[in-house]
Short mmCIF file of C-alpha atoms in Angstrom, two decimals:
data_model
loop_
_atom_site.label_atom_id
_atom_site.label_comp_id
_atom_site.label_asym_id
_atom_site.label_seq_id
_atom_site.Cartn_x
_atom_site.Cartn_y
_atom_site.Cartn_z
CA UNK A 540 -4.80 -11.49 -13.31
CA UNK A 541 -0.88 -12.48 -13.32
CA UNK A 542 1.85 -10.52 -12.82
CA UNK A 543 4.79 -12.67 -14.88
CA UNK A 544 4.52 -15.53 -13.46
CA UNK A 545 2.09 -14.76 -10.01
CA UNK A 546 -1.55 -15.16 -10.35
CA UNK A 547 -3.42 -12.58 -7.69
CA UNK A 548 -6.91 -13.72 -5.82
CA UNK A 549 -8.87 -10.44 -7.43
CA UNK A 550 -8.04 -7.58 -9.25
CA UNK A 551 -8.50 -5.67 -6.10
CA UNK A 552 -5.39 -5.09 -4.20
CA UNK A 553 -4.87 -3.43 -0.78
CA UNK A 554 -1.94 -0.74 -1.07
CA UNK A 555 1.41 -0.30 0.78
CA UNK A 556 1.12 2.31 3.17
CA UNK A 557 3.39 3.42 6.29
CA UNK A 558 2.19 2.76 9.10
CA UNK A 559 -0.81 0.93 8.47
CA UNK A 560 -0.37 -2.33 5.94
CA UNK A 561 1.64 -4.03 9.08
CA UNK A 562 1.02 -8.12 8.93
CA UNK A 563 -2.13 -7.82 10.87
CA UNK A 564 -3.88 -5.37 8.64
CA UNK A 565 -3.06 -7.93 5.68
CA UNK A 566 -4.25 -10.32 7.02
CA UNK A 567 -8.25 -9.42 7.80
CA UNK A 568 -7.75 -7.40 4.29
CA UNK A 569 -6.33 -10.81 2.97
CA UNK A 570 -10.06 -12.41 4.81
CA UNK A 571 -12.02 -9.99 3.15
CA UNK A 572 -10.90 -10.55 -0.15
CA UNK A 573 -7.89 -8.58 -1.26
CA UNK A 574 -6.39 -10.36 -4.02
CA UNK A 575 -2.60 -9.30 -3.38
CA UNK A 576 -1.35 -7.01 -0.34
CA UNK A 577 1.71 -5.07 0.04
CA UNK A 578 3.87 -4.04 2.99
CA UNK A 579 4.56 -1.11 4.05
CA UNK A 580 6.99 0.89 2.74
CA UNK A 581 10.55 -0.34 3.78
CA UNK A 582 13.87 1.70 3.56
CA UNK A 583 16.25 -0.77 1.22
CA UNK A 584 18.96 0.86 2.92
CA UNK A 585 17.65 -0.17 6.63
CA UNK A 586 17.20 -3.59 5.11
CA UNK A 587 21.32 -3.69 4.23
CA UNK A 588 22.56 -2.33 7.40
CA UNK A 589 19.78 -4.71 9.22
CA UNK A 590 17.91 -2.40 11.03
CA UNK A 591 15.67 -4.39 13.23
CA UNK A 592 12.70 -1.92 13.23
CA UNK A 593 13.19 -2.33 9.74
CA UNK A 594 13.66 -6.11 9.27
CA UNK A 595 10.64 -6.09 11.76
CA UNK A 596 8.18 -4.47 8.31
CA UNK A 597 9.45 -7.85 6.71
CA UNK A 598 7.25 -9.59 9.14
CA UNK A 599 4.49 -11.50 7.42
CA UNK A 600 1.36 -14.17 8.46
CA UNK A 601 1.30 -17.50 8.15
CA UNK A 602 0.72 -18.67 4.55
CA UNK A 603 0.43 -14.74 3.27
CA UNK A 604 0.56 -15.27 -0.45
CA UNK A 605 0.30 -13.16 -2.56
CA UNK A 606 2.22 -10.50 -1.25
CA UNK A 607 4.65 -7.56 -2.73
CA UNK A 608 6.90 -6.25 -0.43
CA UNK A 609 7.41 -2.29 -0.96
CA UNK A 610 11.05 -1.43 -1.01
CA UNK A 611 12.06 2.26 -1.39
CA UNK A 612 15.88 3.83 -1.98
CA UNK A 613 18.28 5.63 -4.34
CA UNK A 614 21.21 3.44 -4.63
CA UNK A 615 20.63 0.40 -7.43
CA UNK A 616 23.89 -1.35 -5.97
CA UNK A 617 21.61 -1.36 -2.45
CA UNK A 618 18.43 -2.83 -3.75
CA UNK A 619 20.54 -5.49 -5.36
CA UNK A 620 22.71 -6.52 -2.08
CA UNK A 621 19.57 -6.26 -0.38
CA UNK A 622 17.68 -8.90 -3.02
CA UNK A 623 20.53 -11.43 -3.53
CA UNK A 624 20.93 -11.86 0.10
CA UNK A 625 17.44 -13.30 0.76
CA UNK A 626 15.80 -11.43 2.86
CA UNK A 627 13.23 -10.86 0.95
CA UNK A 628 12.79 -14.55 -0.54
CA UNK A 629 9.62 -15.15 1.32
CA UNK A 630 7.65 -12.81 -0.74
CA UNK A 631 6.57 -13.18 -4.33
CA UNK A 632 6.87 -9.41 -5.69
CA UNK A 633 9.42 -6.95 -5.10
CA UNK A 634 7.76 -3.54 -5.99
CA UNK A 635 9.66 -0.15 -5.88
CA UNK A 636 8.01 2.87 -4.38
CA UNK A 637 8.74 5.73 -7.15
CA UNK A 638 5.67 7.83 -6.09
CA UNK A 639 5.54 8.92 -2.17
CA UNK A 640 5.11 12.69 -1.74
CA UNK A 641 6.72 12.56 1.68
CA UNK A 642 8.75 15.34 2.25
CA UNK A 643 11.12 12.97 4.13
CA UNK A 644 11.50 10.51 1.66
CA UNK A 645 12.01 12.87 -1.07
CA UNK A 646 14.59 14.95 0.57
CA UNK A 647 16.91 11.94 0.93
CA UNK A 648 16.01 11.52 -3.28
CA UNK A 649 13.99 8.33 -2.69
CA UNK A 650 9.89 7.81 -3.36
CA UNK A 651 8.85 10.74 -6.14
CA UNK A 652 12.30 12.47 -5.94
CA UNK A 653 13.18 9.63 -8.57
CA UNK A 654 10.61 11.12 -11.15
CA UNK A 655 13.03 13.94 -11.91
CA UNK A 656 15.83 11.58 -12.32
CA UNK A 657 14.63 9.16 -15.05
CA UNK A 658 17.83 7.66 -15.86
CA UNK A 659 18.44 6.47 -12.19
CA UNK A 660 15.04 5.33 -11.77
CA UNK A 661 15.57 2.91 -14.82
CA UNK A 662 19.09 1.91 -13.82
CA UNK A 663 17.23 0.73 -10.11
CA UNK A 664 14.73 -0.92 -11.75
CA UNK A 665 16.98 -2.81 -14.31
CA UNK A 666 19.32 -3.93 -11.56
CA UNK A 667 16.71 -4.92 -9.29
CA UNK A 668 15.29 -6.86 -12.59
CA UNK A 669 18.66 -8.41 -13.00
CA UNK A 670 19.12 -9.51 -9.50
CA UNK A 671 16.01 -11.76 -9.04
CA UNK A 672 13.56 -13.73 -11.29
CA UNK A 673 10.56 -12.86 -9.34
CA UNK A 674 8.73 -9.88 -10.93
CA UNK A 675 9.78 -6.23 -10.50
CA UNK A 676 7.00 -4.03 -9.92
CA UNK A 677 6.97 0.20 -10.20
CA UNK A 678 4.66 2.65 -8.39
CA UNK A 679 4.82 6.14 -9.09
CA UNK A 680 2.75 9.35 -9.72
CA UNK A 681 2.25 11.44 -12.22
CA UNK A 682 4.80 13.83 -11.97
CA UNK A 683 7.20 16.01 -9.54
CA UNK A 684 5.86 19.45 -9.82
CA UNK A 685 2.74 20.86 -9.89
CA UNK A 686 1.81 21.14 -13.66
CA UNK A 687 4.98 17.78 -13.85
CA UNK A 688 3.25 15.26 -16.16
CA UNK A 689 5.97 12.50 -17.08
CA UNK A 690 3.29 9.40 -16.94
CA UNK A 691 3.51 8.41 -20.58
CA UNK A 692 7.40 8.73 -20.94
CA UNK A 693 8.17 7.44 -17.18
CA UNK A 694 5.67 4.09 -17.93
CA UNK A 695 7.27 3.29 -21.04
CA UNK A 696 10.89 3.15 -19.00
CA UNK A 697 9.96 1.49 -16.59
CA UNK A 698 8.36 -1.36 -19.00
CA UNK A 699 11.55 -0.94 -21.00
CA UNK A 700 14.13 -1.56 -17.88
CA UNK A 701 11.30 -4.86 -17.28
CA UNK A 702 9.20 -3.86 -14.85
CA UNK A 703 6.33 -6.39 -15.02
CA UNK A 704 3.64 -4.27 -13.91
CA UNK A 705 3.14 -0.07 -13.07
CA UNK A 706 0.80 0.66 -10.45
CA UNK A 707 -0.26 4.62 -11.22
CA UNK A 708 -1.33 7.29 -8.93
CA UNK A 709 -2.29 10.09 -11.00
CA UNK A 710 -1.56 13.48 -9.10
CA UNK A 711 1.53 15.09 -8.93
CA UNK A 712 4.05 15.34 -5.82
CA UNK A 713 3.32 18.79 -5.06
CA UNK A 714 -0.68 17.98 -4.98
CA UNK A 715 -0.41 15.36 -2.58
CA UNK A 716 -3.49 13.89 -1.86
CA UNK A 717 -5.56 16.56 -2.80
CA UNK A 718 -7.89 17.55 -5.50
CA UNK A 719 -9.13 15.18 -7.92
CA UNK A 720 -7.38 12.68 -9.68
CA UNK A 721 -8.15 12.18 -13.55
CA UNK A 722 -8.42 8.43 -14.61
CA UNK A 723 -8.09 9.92 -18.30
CA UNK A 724 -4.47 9.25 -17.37
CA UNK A 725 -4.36 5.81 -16.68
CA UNK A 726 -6.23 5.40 -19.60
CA UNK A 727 -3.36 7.02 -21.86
CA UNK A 728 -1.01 4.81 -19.84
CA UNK A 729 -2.87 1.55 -20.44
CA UNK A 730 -2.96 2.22 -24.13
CA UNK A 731 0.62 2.77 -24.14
CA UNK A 732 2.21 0.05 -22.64
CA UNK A 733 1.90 -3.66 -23.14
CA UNK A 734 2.61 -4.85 -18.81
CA UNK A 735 -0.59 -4.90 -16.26
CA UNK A 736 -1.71 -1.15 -15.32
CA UNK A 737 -2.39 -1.06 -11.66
CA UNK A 738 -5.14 2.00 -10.72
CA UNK A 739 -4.47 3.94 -7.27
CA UNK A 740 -6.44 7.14 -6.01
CA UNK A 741 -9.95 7.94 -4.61
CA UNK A 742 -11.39 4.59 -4.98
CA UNK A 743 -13.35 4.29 -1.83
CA UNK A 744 -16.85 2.56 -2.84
CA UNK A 745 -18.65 0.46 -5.51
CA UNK A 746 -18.76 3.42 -7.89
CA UNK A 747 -15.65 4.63 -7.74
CA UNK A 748 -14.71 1.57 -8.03
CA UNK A 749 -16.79 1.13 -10.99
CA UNK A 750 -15.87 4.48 -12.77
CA UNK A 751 -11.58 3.55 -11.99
CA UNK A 752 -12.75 -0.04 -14.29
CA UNK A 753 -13.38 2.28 -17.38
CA UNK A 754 -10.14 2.78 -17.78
CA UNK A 755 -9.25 -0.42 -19.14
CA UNK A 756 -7.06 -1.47 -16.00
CA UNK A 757 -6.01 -4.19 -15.24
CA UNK A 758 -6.20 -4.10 -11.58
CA UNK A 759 -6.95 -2.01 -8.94
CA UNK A 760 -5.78 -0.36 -5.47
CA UNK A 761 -7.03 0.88 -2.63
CA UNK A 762 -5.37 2.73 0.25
CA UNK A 763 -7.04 4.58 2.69
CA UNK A 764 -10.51 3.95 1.33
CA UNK A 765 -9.47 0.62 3.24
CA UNK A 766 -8.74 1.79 6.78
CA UNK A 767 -11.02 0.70 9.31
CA UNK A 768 -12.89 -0.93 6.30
CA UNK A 769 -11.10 -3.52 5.37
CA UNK A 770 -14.79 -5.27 4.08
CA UNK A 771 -14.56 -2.85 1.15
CA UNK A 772 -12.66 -5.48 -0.60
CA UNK A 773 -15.92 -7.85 0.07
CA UNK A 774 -18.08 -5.22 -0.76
CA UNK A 775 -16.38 -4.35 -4.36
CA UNK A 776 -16.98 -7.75 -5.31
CA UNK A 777 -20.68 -8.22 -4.35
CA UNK A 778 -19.67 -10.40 -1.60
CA UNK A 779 -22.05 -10.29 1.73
CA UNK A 780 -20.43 -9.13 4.83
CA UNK A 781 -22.06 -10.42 7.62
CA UNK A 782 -20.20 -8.11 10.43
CA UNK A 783 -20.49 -5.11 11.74
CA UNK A 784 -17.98 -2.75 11.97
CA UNK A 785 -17.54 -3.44 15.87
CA UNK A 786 -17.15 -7.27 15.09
CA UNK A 787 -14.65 -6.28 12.24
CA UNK A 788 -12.72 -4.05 14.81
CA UNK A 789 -12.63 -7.10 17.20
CA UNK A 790 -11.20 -9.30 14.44
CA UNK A 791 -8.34 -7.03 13.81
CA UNK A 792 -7.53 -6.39 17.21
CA UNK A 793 -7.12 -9.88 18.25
CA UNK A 794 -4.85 -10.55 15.19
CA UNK A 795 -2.62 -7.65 16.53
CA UNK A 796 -2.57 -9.17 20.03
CA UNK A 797 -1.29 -12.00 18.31
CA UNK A 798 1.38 -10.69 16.90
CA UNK A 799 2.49 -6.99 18.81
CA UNK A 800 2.76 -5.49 22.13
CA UNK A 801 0.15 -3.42 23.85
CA UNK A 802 2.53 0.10 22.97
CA UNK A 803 2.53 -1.14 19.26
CA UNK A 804 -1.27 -1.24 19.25
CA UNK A 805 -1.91 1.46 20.92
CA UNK A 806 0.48 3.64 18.36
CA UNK A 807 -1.35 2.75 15.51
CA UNK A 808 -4.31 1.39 15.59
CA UNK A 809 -6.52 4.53 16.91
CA UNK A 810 -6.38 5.74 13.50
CA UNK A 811 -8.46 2.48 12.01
CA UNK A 812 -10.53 3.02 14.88
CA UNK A 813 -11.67 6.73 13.83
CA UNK A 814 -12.99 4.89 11.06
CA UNK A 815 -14.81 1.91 12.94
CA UNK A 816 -16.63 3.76 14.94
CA UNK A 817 -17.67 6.64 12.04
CA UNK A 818 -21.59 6.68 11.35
CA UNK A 819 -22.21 5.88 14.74
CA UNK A 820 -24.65 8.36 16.32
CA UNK A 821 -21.94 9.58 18.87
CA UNK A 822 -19.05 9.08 16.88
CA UNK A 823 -17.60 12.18 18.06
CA UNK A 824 -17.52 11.87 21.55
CA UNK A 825 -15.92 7.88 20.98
CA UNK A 826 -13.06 9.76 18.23
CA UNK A 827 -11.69 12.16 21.07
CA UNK A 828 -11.95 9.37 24.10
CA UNK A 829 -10.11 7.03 21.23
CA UNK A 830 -7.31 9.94 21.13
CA UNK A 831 -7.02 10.38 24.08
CA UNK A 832 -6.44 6.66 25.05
CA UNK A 833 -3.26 5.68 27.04
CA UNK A 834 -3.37 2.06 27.45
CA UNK A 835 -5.04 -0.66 25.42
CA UNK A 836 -7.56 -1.42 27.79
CA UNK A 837 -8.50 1.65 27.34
CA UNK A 838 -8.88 1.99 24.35
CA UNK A 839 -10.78 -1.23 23.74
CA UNK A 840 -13.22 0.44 26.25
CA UNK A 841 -13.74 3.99 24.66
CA UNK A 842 -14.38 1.51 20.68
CA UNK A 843 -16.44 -1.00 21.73
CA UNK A 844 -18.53 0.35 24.89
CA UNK A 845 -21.61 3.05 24.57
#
């Protein structure tokens, strides 16, 4: 599919999330077929006063294309210092985070806050529009409050203020991630705007992958159904995958070691290794010596040795 004027690999597409879509994670999602990848989620605000942990999120591998970076913030006259300066040249979408539940990122009125300000979220989006001519993505939720349900109207905006595509994740703020999503609303979405439809939520196999398609989208993505199984995106598209989880856990260790220190590694890659080693007949026991592992020779010795 194209997004204006990018043309992704599939219509499967790994999703930005904090503290795991880092440039190594990408990249053996990139190997296993994800047709576009996002960062994570980076503070447009850290970006203007050039944070370094936060330039550091801007970090991408050689040749990554396509890739969306994830910007998220309350101030349009930020995200537009932050895009004209070229920072953020290197990637070919900019897509604004309108949808995370965090209670840290709403509280400062950035992520899902901006579904209960709809004027503001279409003033960022129009000036972020404005200050580039690569294509201005939106992903958001379904509403604020529990019973919120602002999909329809908050869609149409965002095509209006020329968004070129709206990724949709259809629970509400206050839900989370829990209970079950209904893809009856990205169907009402789909038929009501004329820009790609992006589908988020509970895809984690072949037929939830399968049931998300009946919606009419136009593409699909997948978050944590993807960590510590990055061959989903393989897998979804009938593609063999000829290794095992261990081997797949080696892969993306050795692309972090190319790229972070041991601490980094250490930080965050136990949770993709909860999932490597799940199935395995004493998954258990490897999950809490995982935890509880200080150094990354340890932990390379609790995941890969019985």
């Amino acid at each position: 599919m194209k997004i204006k004027n990018i043309e992704t690999k599939s219509n499967i597409f790994l999703a930005p999330l904090a503290g795991v879509t880092d440039m190594a994670f990408r990249q053996i999602c990139s190997y296993f077929g994800a047709g576009l990848t996002y960062t994570e989620m980076v503070s447009v605000k850290g970006l203007f006063y050039k944070s370094k942990n936060t330039l550091k999120l801007l970090d991408t591998f050689a040749n990554e294309s396509p890739v969306a970076v994830q910007l998220f913030g309350h101030e349009p006259e930020i995200f537009e210092s932050v895009i004209k300066s070229g920072v953020l040249d290197k990637f070919d979408i900019i897509d604004i985070n309108m949808g995370c539940p965090a209670p840290k990122i709403i509280k400062n009125n950035d992520g899902s806050a901006l579904l209960k300000d709809m004027q503001l979220a279409r003033k960022i989006i129009s000036t972020c529009v404005n200050s580039t001519d690569k294509p201005v993505t939106v992903k958001f939720r379904k509403g604020f409050y529990q019973n919120d349900d602002v999909l329809i109207d908050f869609a149409k905006m965002c095509e209006e203020a020329g968004a070129s595509a709206i990724t949709i994740h259809p629970r509400t703020t206050a839900q989370g991630y829990s209970g079950e999503i209904d893809i009856n609303d990205i169907l009402k979405v789909k038929k009501s705007v004329n820009i790609p439809v992006i589908a988020n939520g509970n895809i984690i196999d072949k037929c939830s992958y399968e049931h998300m398609l009946t919606t009419n989208c136009d593409a699909v993505m997948i978050g944590r159904g993807a960590i510590g199984n990055p061959q989903i995106f393989s897998i979804l598209q009938d593609k063999k995958v000829k290794l095992s989880k261990l081997q797949i856990a080696k892969l993306h260790l050795d692309i972090l070691k190319e790229n972070f220190d041991d601490n980094y590694i250490v930080k965050t890659f136990k949770r993709h290794a909860f999932n490597y080693v799940g199935g395995k007949f004493n998954a258990v026991e490897k999950k809490v010596k995982i935890a509880l592992s200080k150094t990354l020779l340890e932990l390379e010795d609790n995941l890969f040795n019985e």
